[in-house]
PDB file of C-alpha atoms in Angstrom:
ATOM      1  CA  ILE A   1     134.210  96.851  11.884  1.00 61.00           C
ATOM      2  CA  TYR A   2     130.994  97.088  11.923  1.00 65.00           C
ATOM      3  CA  GLN A   3     130.157  95.902  15.605  1.00 72.00           C
ATOM      4  CA  LYS A   4     133.066  98.014  16.973  1.00 68.00           C
ATOM      5  CA  VAL A   5     131.358 101.048  15.729  1.00 65.00           C
ATOM      6  CA  VAL A   6     128.168  99.997  16.626  1.00 67.00           C
ATOM      7  CA  ASN A   7     128.811  99.708  20.415  1.00 70.00           C
ATOM      8  CA  GLY A   8     130.834 102.887  20.832  1.00 65.00           C
ATOM      9  CA  VAL A   9     134.333 101.876  22.419  1.00 66.00           C
ATOM     10  CA  ARG A  10     137.033 103.841  23.871  1.00 67.00           C
ATOM     11  CA  PRO A  11     138.783 104.874  22.298  1.00 69.00           C
ATOM     12  CA  TYR A  12     137.080 105.361  19.303  1.00 70.00           C
ATOM     13  CA  PHE A  13     137.597 102.513  16.871  1.00 68.00           C
ATOM     14  CA  ARG A  14     139.960 104.312  14.607  1.00 70.00           C
ATOM     15  CA  PRO A  15     141.846 103.542  11.020  1.00 70.00           C
ATOM     16  CA  GLY A  16     145.033 102.286  12.485  1.00 69.00           C
ATOM     17  CA  LEU A  17     148.038 104.601  10.551  1.00 66.00           C
ATOM     18  CA  GLU A  18     150.979 103.592  12.457  1.00 66.00           C
ATOM     19  CA  ASN A  19     151.798 100.871   9.269  1.00 64.00           C
ATOM     20  CA  CYS A  20     150.368 102.827   6.225  1.00 64.00           C
ATOM     21  CA  ASP A  21     152.411 104.315   4.024  1.00 62.00           C
ATOM     22  CA  CYS A  22     151.723 108.023   4.431  1.00 64.00           C
ATOM     23  CA  PRO A  23     153.232 110.063   2.846  1.00 62.00           C
ATOM     24  CA  THR A  24     154.144 112.515   5.492  1.00 66.00           C
ATOM     25  CA  ASP A  25     152.856 113.769   9.235  1.00 73.00           C
ATOM     26  CA  GLU A  26     151.141 116.544   8.073  1.00 75.00           C
ATOM     27  CA  LEU A  27     149.091 114.065   6.036  1.00 76.00           C
ATOM     28  CA  ALA A  28     148.536 111.888   9.086  1.00 77.00           C
ATOM     29  CA  ILE A  29     147.107 114.160  10.787  1.00 80.00           C
ATOM     30  CA  ILE A  30     144.652 116.208   8.046  1.00 80.00           C
ATOM     31  CA  ILE A  31     143.073 112.587   8.331  1.00 80.00           C
ATOM     32  CA  ARG A  32     142.397 111.860  12.054  1.00 80.00           C
ATOM     33  CA  LYS A  33     141.338 116.021  11.870  1.00 83.00           C
ATOM     34  CA  GLY A  34     138.588 114.824   9.225  1.00 80.00           C
ATOM     35  CA  TRP A  35     137.550 112.203  11.776  1.00 77.00           C
ATOM     36  CA  SER A  36     137.792 113.395  15.443  1.00 79.00           C
ATOM     37  CA  GLU A  37     134.011 113.390  17.678  1.00 76.00           C
ATOM     38  CA  ASP A  38     134.661 116.369  18.331  1.00 79.00           C
ATOM     39  CA  PRO A  39     132.374 118.137  14.641  1.00 80.00           C
ATOM     40  CA  ALA A  40     134.162 121.846  15.865  1.00 83.00           C
ATOM     41  CA  GLU A  41     136.997 119.757  15.058  1.00 83.00           C
ATOM     42  CA  ARG A  42     136.140 118.391  11.763  1.00 84.00           C
ATOM     43  CA  PRO A  43     136.944 120.393   8.419  1.00 86.00           C
ATOM     44  CA  ASP A  44     134.997 120.755   6.136  1.00 84.00           C
ATOM     45  CA  PHE A  45     135.536 120.298   2.111  1.00 79.00           C
ATOM     46  CA  HIS A  46     136.909 123.871   1.660  1.00 81.00           C
ATOM     47  CA  ALA A  47     139.129 123.943   4.481  1.00 83.00           C
ATOM     48  CA  LEU A  48     140.395 120.058   3.722  1.00 80.00           C
ATOM     49  CA  LYS A  49     140.316 121.407  -0.113  1.00 77.00           C
ATOM     50  CA  GLY A  50     143.322 123.694   0.905  1.00 79.00           C
ATOM     51  CA  MET A  51     144.750 121.748   3.519  1.00 79.00           C
ATOM     52  CA  LEU A  52     145.369 119.188   0.446  1.00 75.00           C
ATOM     53  CA  ARG A  53     147.112 121.802  -1.850  1.00 73.00           C
ATOM     54  CA  LYS A  54     149.203 123.242   0.187  1.00 74.00           C
ATOM     55  CA  LEU A  55     150.465 119.525   0.149  1.00 70.00           C
ATOM     56  CA  ASN A  56     150.736 119.152  -2.788  1.00 66.00           C
ATOM     57  CA  LYS A  57     152.770 122.876  -4.237  1.00 61.00           C
ATOM     58  CA  ASP A  58     154.472 119.942  -7.667  1.00 57.00           C
ATOM     59  CA  GLY A  59     150.878 120.401 -10.526  1.00 54.00           C
ATOM     60  CA  ASP A  60     148.260 117.927 -12.414  1.00 56.00           C
ATOM     61  CA  ASN A  61     148.387 114.966  -9.980  1.00 61.00           C
ATOM     62  CA  ILE A  62     145.349 112.395  -8.736  1.00 58.00           C
ATOM     63  CA  LEU A  63     145.216 114.340  -5.551  1.00 63.00           C
ATOM     64  CA  ASP A  64     144.885 116.975  -8.066  1.00 67.00           C
ATOM     65  CA  ASN A  65     141.904 115.514  -9.382  1.00 66.00           C
ATOM     66  CA  LEU A  66     140.769 113.899  -6.193  1.00 68.00           C
ATOM     67  CA  LEU A  67     140.805 117.685  -5.424  1.00 69.00           C
ATOM     68  CA  SER A  68     138.870 119.127  -8.439  1.00 73.00           C
ATOM     69  CA  ARG A  69     136.101 116.241  -7.875  1.00 73.00           C
ATOM     70  CA  MET A  70     135.531 117.073  -4.062  1.00 76.00           C
ATOM     71  CA  GLU A  71     134.879 120.449  -4.907  1.00 78.00           C
ATOM     72  CA  GLN A  72     132.413 120.395  -8.026  1.00 80.00           C
ATOM     73  CA  TYR A  73     130.531 117.400  -5.550  1.00 82.00           C
ATOM     74  CA  ALA A  74     130.211 120.686  -2.343  1.00 81.00           C
ATOM     75  CA  ASN A  75     129.491 123.121  -4.939  1.00 83.00           C
ATOM     76  CA  ASN A  76     126.847 120.026  -6.508  1.00 87.00           C
ATOM     77  CA  LEU A  77     125.870 119.330  -3.046  1.00 87.00           C
ATOM     78  CA  GLU A  78     125.986 123.637  -1.677  1.00 86.00           C
ATOM     79  CA  THR A  79     123.547 123.296  -5.526  1.00 88.00           C
ATOM     80  CA  LEU A  80     120.791 120.857  -3.563  1.00 89.00           C
ATOM     81  CA  VAL A  81     119.918 122.099  -0.644  1.00 90.00           C
ATOM     82  CA  GLU A  82     120.088 125.531  -1.631  1.00 90.00           C
ATOM     83  CA  GLU A  83     117.395 124.797  -3.848  1.00 91.00           C
ATOM     84  CA  ARG A  84     115.467 122.129  -1.795  1.00 92.00           C
ATOM     85  CA  THR A  85     114.909 124.753   0.902  1.00 92.00           C
ATOM     86  CA  ALA A  86     114.248 127.424  -1.798  1.00 91.00           C
ATOM     87  CA  ASP A  87     111.089 124.713  -2.581  1.00 92.00           C
ATOM     88  CA  TYR A  88     110.801 123.838   1.390  1.00 91.00           C
ATOM     89  CA  LEU A  89     109.944 127.659   1.793  1.00 90.00           C
ATOM     90  CA  GLU A  90     107.250 128.270  -1.128  1.00 91.00           C
ATOM     91  CA  GLN A  91     106.262 125.457  -0.399  1.00 91.00           C
ATOM     92  CA  LYS A  92     105.312 126.724   4.000  1.00 87.00           C
ATOM     93  CA  LYS A  93     104.824 130.202   2.301  1.00 88.00           C
ATOM     94  CA  LYS A  94     102.178 128.251   0.381  1.00 88.00           C
ATOM     95  CA  ALA A  95     100.313 126.553   3.509  1.00 84.00           C
ATOM     96  CA  GLU A  96     100.639 129.501   5.916  1.00 84.00           C
ATOM     97  CA  ASP A  97      97.990 132.072   3.199  1.00 84.00           C
ATOM     98  CA  LEU A  98      96.391 129.440   2.602  1.00 82.00           C
ATOM     99  CA  LEU A  99      96.098 128.780   6.965  1.00 81.00           C
ATOM    100  CA  TYR A 100      96.623 132.696   7.290  1.00 80.00           C
ATOM    101  CA  ASN A 101      92.707 132.556   4.269  1.00 80.00           C
ATOM    102  CA  MET A 102      90.476 130.215   5.977  1.00 80.00           C
ATOM    103  CA  LEU A 103      91.353 131.694   9.549  1.00 84.00           C
ATOM    104  CA  PRO A 104      91.604 134.935  11.644  1.00 83.00           C
ATOM    105  CA  LYS A 105      95.321 135.700  10.999  1.00 84.00           C
ATOM    106  CA  TYR A 106      95.594 135.717  15.592  1.00 82.00           C
ATOM    107  CA  VAL A 107      94.423 132.043  14.994  1.00 85.00           C
ATOM    108  CA  ALA A 108      96.628 130.791  12.314  1.00 85.00           C
ATOM    109  CA  THR A 109      99.808 131.815  13.814  1.00 85.00           C
ATOM    110  CA  GLN A 110      99.075 130.229  17.331  1.00 83.00           C
ATOM    111  CA  LEU A 111      98.395 126.964  14.742  1.00 80.00           C
ATOM    112  CA  ILE A 112     101.715 128.059  12.648  1.00 81.00           C
ATOM    113  CA  LYS A 113     103.236 128.054  15.873  1.00 82.00           C
ATOM    114  CA  GLY A 114     101.807 124.212  17.505  1.00 79.00           C
ATOM    115  CA  GLU A 115      99.961 125.862  19.570  1.00 80.00           C
ATOM    116  CA  ALA A 116      96.633 125.058  21.646  1.00 76.00           C
ATOM    117  CA  VAL A 117      93.185 126.940  20.158  1.00 80.00           C
ATOM    118  CA  THR A 118      91.283 126.685  22.586  1.00 85.00           C
ATOM    119  CA  ALA A 119      87.348 127.698  22.106  1.00 88.00           C
ATOM    120  CA  LYS A 120      86.395 130.921  23.598  1.00 91.00           C
ATOM    121  CA  SER A 121      83.112 132.544  25.043  1.00 95.00           C
ATOM    122  CA  TYR A 122      83.102 136.701  24.263  1.00 96.00           C
ATOM    123  CA  GLU A 123      80.914 138.181  25.680  1.00 96.00           C
ATOM    124  CA  SER A 124      80.251 140.932  22.947  1.00 96.00           C
ATOM    125  CA  VAL A 125      80.178 141.017  19.605  1.00 98.00           C
ATOM    126  CA  SER A 126      78.417 142.179  16.728  1.00 98.00           C
ATOM    127  CA  ILE A 127      77.236 139.498  13.913  1.00 98.00           C
ATOM    128  CA  TYR A 128      76.532 140.785  10.039  1.00 98.00           C
ATOM    129  CA  PHE A 129      74.689 138.413   7.841  1.00 98.00           C
ATOM    130  CA  SER A 130      73.393 139.548   4.006  1.00 97.00           C
ATOM    131  CA  ASP A 131      71.511 137.392   1.136  1.00 95.00           C
ATOM    132  CA  ILE A 132      70.387 138.943  -1.980  1.00 95.00           C
ATOM    133  CA  CYS A 133      67.151 139.159  -2.722  1.00 94.00           C
ATOM    134  CA  GLY A 134      65.118 137.029  -5.514  1.00 92.00           C
ATOM    135  CA  PHE A 135      68.777 134.526  -5.915  1.00 93.00           C
ATOM    136  CA  THR A 136      66.988 132.277  -6.232  1.00 92.00           C
ATOM    137  CA  ALA A 137      65.513 132.718  -9.242  1.00 92.00           C
ATOM    138  CA  MET A 138      68.494 135.280 -11.097  1.00 93.00           C
ATOM    139  CA  SER A 139      69.541 131.933 -11.070  1.00 92.00           C
ATOM    140  CA  ALA A 140      67.634 129.443 -12.373  1.00 93.00           C
ATOM    141  CA  GLU A 141      67.174 132.188 -15.523  1.00 93.00           C
ATOM    142  CA  SER A 142      71.122 132.645 -15.917  1.00 93.00           C
ATOM    143  CA  THR A 143      73.590 129.718 -16.202  1.00 95.00           C
ATOM    144  CA  PRO A 144      76.155 128.693 -14.015  1.00 94.00           C
ATOM    145  CA  HIS A 145      78.742 130.521 -15.447  1.00 95.00           C
ATOM    146  CA  GLN A 146      76.783 133.544 -15.419  1.00 95.00           C
ATOM    147  CA  VAL A 147      76.507 132.439 -11.754  1.00 94.00           C
ATOM    148  CA  VAL A 148      79.823 132.133 -10.675  1.00 95.00           C
ATOM    149  CA  ASP A 149      81.015 135.513 -12.188  1.00 94.00           C
ATOM    150  CA  LEU A 150      78.381 137.495 -10.555  1.00 94.00           C
ATOM    151  CA  LEU A 151      78.824 135.906  -6.996  1.00 94.00           C
ATOM    152  CA  ASN A 152      82.640 136.403  -7.754  1.00 95.00           C
ATOM    153  CA  ASP A 153      82.477 140.307  -9.512  1.00 95.00           C
ATOM    154  CA  LEU A 154      80.341 140.275  -5.518  1.00 95.00           C
ATOM    155  CA  TYR A 155      82.316 138.808  -3.019  1.00 94.00           C
ATOM    156  CA  THR A 156      85.822 140.486  -4.793  1.00 95.00           C
ATOM    157  CA  THR A 157      84.366 143.812  -4.338  1.00 96.00           C
ATOM    158  CA  PHE A 158      82.859 142.796  -0.662  1.00 96.00           C
ATOM    159  CA  ASP A 159      86.578 141.522   0.012  1.00 94.00           C
ATOM    160  CA  SER A 160      87.981 144.367  -0.576  1.00 96.00           C
ATOM    161  CA  ILE A 161      85.602 147.120   1.551  1.00 97.00           C
ATOM    162  CA  ILE A 162      85.850 144.815   4.564  1.00 96.00           C
ATOM    163  CA  GLU A 163      89.778 144.995   4.690  1.00 94.00           C
ATOM    164  CA  ASN A 164      89.261 148.451   5.886  1.00 96.00           C
ATOM    165  CA  TYR A 165      87.174 147.571   8.847  1.00 97.00           C
ATOM    166  CA  ASP A 166      88.047 146.092  11.918  1.00 96.00           C
ATOM    167  CA  VAL A 167      86.273 142.253  11.693  1.00 96.00           C
ATOM    168  CA  TYR A 168      86.938 138.248   9.661  1.00 94.00           C
ATOM    169  CA  LYS A 169      84.621 137.246   7.581  1.00 94.00           C
ATOM    170  CA  VAL A 170      83.175 133.596   8.365  1.00 93.00           C
ATOM    171  CA  GLU A 171      81.377 132.584   5.718  1.00 91.00           C
ATOM    172  CA  THR A 172      79.926 132.359   2.562  1.00 91.00           C
ATOM    173  CA  ILE A 173      76.895 130.292   1.341  1.00 90.00           C
ATOM    174  CA  GLY A 174      76.452 130.945  -1.874  1.00 88.00           C
ATOM    175  CA  ASP A 175      74.310 134.121  -1.861  1.00 92.00           C
ATOM    176  CA  ALA A 176      74.808 134.202   1.987  1.00 94.00           C
ATOM    177  CA  TYR A 177      77.562 136.655   3.741  1.00 96.00           C
ATOM    178  CA  MET A 178      78.866 136.150   6.898  1.00 96.00           C
ATOM    179  CA  VAL A 179      80.767 139.247   8.773  1.00 97.00           C
ATOM    180  CA  VAL A 180      81.972 139.403  12.945  1.00 97.00           C
ATOM    181  CA  SER A 181      83.671 141.905  14.821  1.00 97.00           C
ATOM    182  CA  GLY A 182      84.996 141.624  18.560  1.00 96.00           C
ATOM    183  CA  VAL A 183      87.169 138.775  18.067  1.00 93.00           C
ATOM    184  CA  PRO A 184      89.146 136.149  18.277  1.00 90.00           C
ATOM    185  CA  ILE A 185      90.192 140.197  19.270  1.00 90.00           C
ATOM    186  CA  LEU A 186      88.104 142.130  22.206  1.00 93.00           C
ATOM    187  CA  ASN A 187      88.005 145.562  20.631  1.00 94.00           C
ATOM    188  CA  GLY A 188      85.201 146.649  22.997  1.00 93.00           C
ATOM    189  CA  ASN A 189      82.648 148.867  21.580  1.00 92.00           C
ATOM    190  CA  LEU A 190      83.940 149.081  18.744  1.00 97.00           C
ATOM    191  CA  HIS A 191      82.998 145.922  16.966  1.00 97.00           C
ATOM    192  CA  CYS A 192      79.196 146.975  16.380  1.00 97.00           C
ATOM    193  CA  ARG A 193      80.769 150.449  15.049  1.00 97.00           C
ATOM    194  CA  GLU A 194      82.947 148.418  12.522  1.00 98.00           C
ATOM    195  CA  ILE A 195      80.335 146.697  11.683  1.00 98.00           C
ATOM    196  CA  ALA A 196      78.073 149.393  10.978  1.00 98.00           C
ATOM    197  CA  ARG A 197      80.247 150.767   9.891  1.00 97.00           C
ATOM    198  CA  MET A 198      80.916 148.126   7.350  1.00 98.00           C
ATOM    199  CA  SER A 199      77.165 147.585   6.013  1.00 98.00           C
ATOM    200  CA  LEU A 200      77.095 151.561   4.719  1.00 98.00           C
ATOM    201  CA  ALA A 201      79.941 150.973   2.473  1.00 97.00           C
ATOM    202  CA  LEU A 202      78.308 147.181   1.506  1.00 97.00           C
ATOM    203  CA  LEU A 203      75.536 148.499   0.542  1.00 97.00           C
ATOM    204  CA  LYS A 204      76.480 152.179  -1.291  1.00 96.00           C
ATOM    205  CA  ALA A 205      79.460 148.763  -2.965  1.00 96.00           C
ATOM    206  CA  VAL A 206      75.881 147.297  -3.847  1.00 96.00           C
ATOM    207  CA  LYS A 207      73.686 150.703  -5.645  1.00 94.00           C
ATOM    208  CA  THR A 208      76.400 151.048  -8.311  1.00 93.00           C
ATOM    209  CA  PHE A 209      77.684 147.325  -8.687  1.00 94.00           C
ATOM    210  CA  ARG A 210      76.082 145.490 -12.809  1.00 92.00           C
ATOM    211  CA  ILE A 211      75.600 143.075 -13.466  1.00 93.00           C
ATOM    212  CA  ARG A 212      77.694 141.143 -16.236  1.00 92.00           C
ATOM    213  CA  HIS A 213      75.030 139.581 -17.167  1.00 92.00           C
ATOM    214  CA  ARG A 214      71.541 142.107 -16.593  1.00 92.00           C
ATOM    215  CA  PRO A 215      73.464 145.476 -16.885  1.00 91.00           C
ATOM    216  CA  ASN A 216      70.169 147.598 -16.307  1.00 90.00           C
ATOM    217  CA  GLU A 217      68.384 144.844 -13.181  1.00 90.00           C
ATOM    218  CA  GLN A 218      69.645 145.812  -9.571  1.00 90.00           C
ATOM    219  CA  LEU A 219      71.155 143.816  -7.117  1.00 93.00           C
ATOM    220  CA  LYS A 220      69.049 143.750  -4.005  1.00 95.00           C
ATOM    221  CA  LEU A 221      71.079 143.977  -0.658  1.00 96.00           C
ATOM    222  CA  ARG A 222      69.222 143.099   2.423  1.00 98.00           C
ATOM    223  CA  ILE A 223      71.306 142.728   5.933  1.00 98.00           C
ATOM    224  CA  GLY A 224      70.884 142.113   9.078  1.00 98.00           C
ATOM    225  CA  ILE A 225      73.184 143.603  12.545  1.00 98.00           C
ATOM    226  CA  HIS A 226      73.026 141.792  16.029  1.00 98.00           C
ATOM    227  CA  THR A 227      75.135 142.668  18.716  1.00 98.00           C
ATOM    228  CA  GLY A 228      74.815 139.775  21.017  1.00 97.00           C
ATOM    229  CA  PRO A 229      78.178 136.918  22.962  1.00 97.00           C
ATOM    230  CA  VAL A 230      78.906 134.107  20.959  1.00 97.00           C
ATOM    231  CA  CYS A 231      80.871 130.439  21.360  1.00 95.00           C
ATOM    232  CA  ALA A 232      84.210 130.482  19.163  1.00 93.00           C
ATOM    233  CA  GLY A 233      86.480 128.317  18.154  1.00 91.00           C
ATOM    234  CA  VAL A 234      88.146 125.804  15.687  1.00 88.00           C
ATOM    235  CA  VAL A 235      85.853 123.185  13.812  1.00 88.00           C
ATOM    236  CA  GLY A 236      87.447 120.781  11.895  1.00 82.00           C
ATOM    237  CA  LEU A 237      91.346 118.876  11.540  1.00 78.00           C
ATOM    238  CA  LYS A 238      91.638 118.610   7.417  1.00 79.00           C
ATOM    239  CA  MET A 239      90.112 121.607   6.348  1.00 80.00           C
ATOM    240  CA  PRO A 240      89.947 124.077   9.588  1.00 82.00           C
ATOM    241  CA  ARG A 241      87.177 126.774  10.015  1.00 87.00           C
ATOM    242  CA  TYR A 242      86.651 128.806  12.892  1.00 89.00           C
ATOM    243  CA  CYS A 243      83.149 128.891  13.667  1.00 91.00           C
ATOM    244  CA  LEU A 244      80.242 131.029  16.092  1.00 95.00           C
ATOM    245  CA  PHE A 245      77.729 129.119  18.212  1.00 94.00           C
ATOM    246  CA  GLY A 246      74.997 130.632  19.759  1.00 95.00           C
ATOM    247  CA  ASP A 247      71.404 132.191  20.201  1.00 95.00           C
ATOM    248  CA  THR A 248      73.755 135.077  19.189  1.00 96.00           C
ATOM    249  CA  VAL A 249      74.264 134.023  15.815  1.00 96.00           C
ATOM    250  CA  ASN A 250      70.601 132.357  14.532  1.00 95.00           C
ATOM    251  CA  THR A 251      69.410 135.488  15.802  1.00 96.00           C
ATOM    252  CA  ALA A 252      71.161 137.844  13.818  1.00 96.00           C
ATOM    253  CA  SER A 253      70.425 135.767  10.900  1.00 95.00           C
ATOM    254  CA  ARG A 254      66.317 136.308  11.657  1.00 95.00           C
ATOM    255  CA  MET A 255      67.140 140.125  11.409  1.00 96.00           C
ATOM    256  CA  GLU A 256      68.677 139.782   7.936  1.00 97.00           C
ATOM    257  CA  SER A 257      65.663 137.427   6.537  1.00 95.00           C
ATOM    258  CA  HIS A 258      63.035 139.454   8.573  1.00 96.00           C
ATOM    259  CA  GLY A 259      64.506 142.971   7.085  1.00 96.00           C
ATOM    260  CA  HIS A 260      63.645 144.424   3.278  1.00 97.00           C
ATOM    261  CA  PRO A 261      66.482 144.993   0.179  1.00 96.00           C
ATOM    262  CA  LEU A 262      68.352 147.644  -0.011  1.00 96.00           C
ATOM    263  CA  LYS A 263      68.248 148.948   3.386  1.00 97.00           C
ATOM    264  CA  ILE A 264      70.270 147.557   7.270  1.00 98.00           C
ATOM    265  CA  HIS A 265      68.051 145.813  10.563  1.00 98.00           C
ATOM    266  CA  VAL A 266      70.001 146.679  13.397  1.00 98.00           C
ATOM    267  CA  SER A 267      67.945 144.464  16.454  1.00 97.00           C
ATOM    268  CA  PRO A 268      68.062 146.291  19.400  1.00 97.00           C
ATOM    269  CA  GLN A 269      71.405 145.144  21.246  1.00 97.00           C
ATOM    270  CA  SER A 270      73.166 146.731  18.596  1.00 98.00           C
ATOM    271  CA  LYS A 271      71.193 149.524  18.272  1.00 97.00           C
ATOM    272  CA  ALA A 272      71.980 150.352  22.388  1.00 97.00           C
ATOM    273  CA  ILE A 273      75.376 150.911  21.231  1.00 97.00           C
ATOM    274  CA  LEU A 274      75.177 152.721  18.452  1.00 97.00           C
ATOM    275  CA  ASP A 275      72.918 155.620  20.122  1.00 96.00           C
ATOM    276  CA  LYS A 276      77.073 155.644  22.713  1.00 96.00           C
ATOM    277  CA  PHE A 277      78.679 157.355  19.256  1.00 95.00           C
ATOM    278  CA  GLN A 278      76.158 159.804  19.037  1.00 94.00           C
ATOM    279  CA  THR A 279      76.743 159.576  14.883  1.00 96.00           C
ATOM    280  CA  PHE A 280      74.406 156.847  13.728  1.00 97.00           C
ATOM    281  CA  ILE A 281      71.674 157.691  12.399  1.00 97.00           C
ATOM    282  CA  LEU A 282      68.587 154.920  12.833  1.00 97.00           C
ATOM    283  CA  GLU A 283      64.808 155.428  12.396  1.00 97.00           C
ATOM    284  CA  CYS A 284      62.915 153.053  14.906  1.00 97.00           C
ATOM    285  CA  ARG A 285      60.830 149.798  12.150  1.00 96.00           C
ATOM    286  CA  GLY A 286      58.503 149.061  15.431  1.00 94.00           C
ATOM    287  CA  PRO A 287      57.873 145.674  16.400  1.00 95.00           C
ATOM    288  CA  VAL A 288      58.119 142.454  13.992  1.00 95.00           C
ATOM    289  CA  GLU A 289      57.677 139.578  15.315  1.00 93.00           C
ATOM    290  CA  MET A 290      60.209 136.943  14.972  1.00 90.00           C
ATOM    291  CA  LYS A 291      60.630 132.892  15.843  1.00 86.00           C
ATOM    292  CA  GLY A 292      61.051 132.118  19.609  1.00 83.00           C
ATOM    293  CA  LYS A 293      61.653 135.898  19.875  1.00 86.00           C
ATOM    294  CA  GLY A 294      58.284 137.175  19.887  1.00 91.00           C
ATOM    295  CA  LYS A 295      57.800 140.846  18.951  1.00 94.00           C
ATOM    296  CA  ILE A 296      60.649 143.400  19.682  1.00 95.00           C
ATOM    297  CA  THR A 297      60.835 146.814  17.838  1.00 97.00           C
ATOM    298  CA  THR A 298      64.496 146.362  15.481  1.00 97.00           C
ATOM    299  CA  TYR A 299      65.448 150.046  13.166  1.00 98.00           C
ATOM    300  CA  TRP A 300      66.706 150.546  10.342  1.00 98.00           C
ATOM    301  CA  LEU A 301      70.272 151.914   9.615  1.00 98.00           C
ATOM    302  CA  LEU A 302      69.986 155.118   7.603  1.00 97.00           C
ATOM    303  CA  GLY A 303      73.632 156.155   8.122  1.00 96.00           C
ATOM    304  CA  GLU A 304      76.126 158.585   9.797  1.00 96.00           C
ATOM    305  CA  HIS A 305      76.543 162.072  10.127  1.00 92.00           C
ATOM    306  CA  PRO A 306      79.193 163.513   7.933  1.00 86.00           C
ATOM    307  CA  GLY A 307      82.912 163.903   9.730  1.00 73.00           C
ATOM    308  CA  SER A 308      82.117 161.203  12.269  1.00 64.00           C
TER     309      SER A 308
END
């Protein structure tokens, strides 16, 4: 019998009912429907139950018990499938949420769909870097728990603020915070405006930020902004990260490191774009010597005119 089924003989191998003591022709028809090759002709458990009950009108007997057990099995199977499906959907959502937290939404959606995410070049984006002046000394004088609480409180505040702008947080390393605008979705020249407005909002928040274990101490945030071309792409398989590459990243980092506490240091490239909006207040700092760049005239971003 097994070999006949495997070989797929035509006509399809089925038990013969001619010599069987089948109570009624109707029951034989139901049996044949149950092994039909066409799924549309095969009745499900509920349909079978109805068919068999029509044949069994005399009350409680072995057939009733069989139908009852079959119904219970079907119900248990449906419940199990629903539970497993719900578990699968819950785990799938957790995995997707984690991916959305690790990568830009556009990139994460591509990966979830199974599409390839290729590295791209962008002609103009704006990058924000910041760190906490004196963080190393503060960490040495604090317990690990206090340092973690400080960074957790600070970055929770930062994350809630940057949600209001068209930006993407690239990474945080210790007290360093890196944000970009203009990738992976292009936004014209708005990337510089978004980074500038975000920087002003973060600086304002820092001035009122309270350090739990040093409530009387002012947190000194140093910010640098630069605009230029970058390459961006997803790096890694087990822990994918959306990374930026290029000299623009290095220059933005140097703008931050050559800045002053509680000030926003702006490169001439960013200043040129901000001037087009005619709403931002900038002050010339003067020439600053930067590694690999020589002397560069940089600026302080002081604010934005009200009502802009």
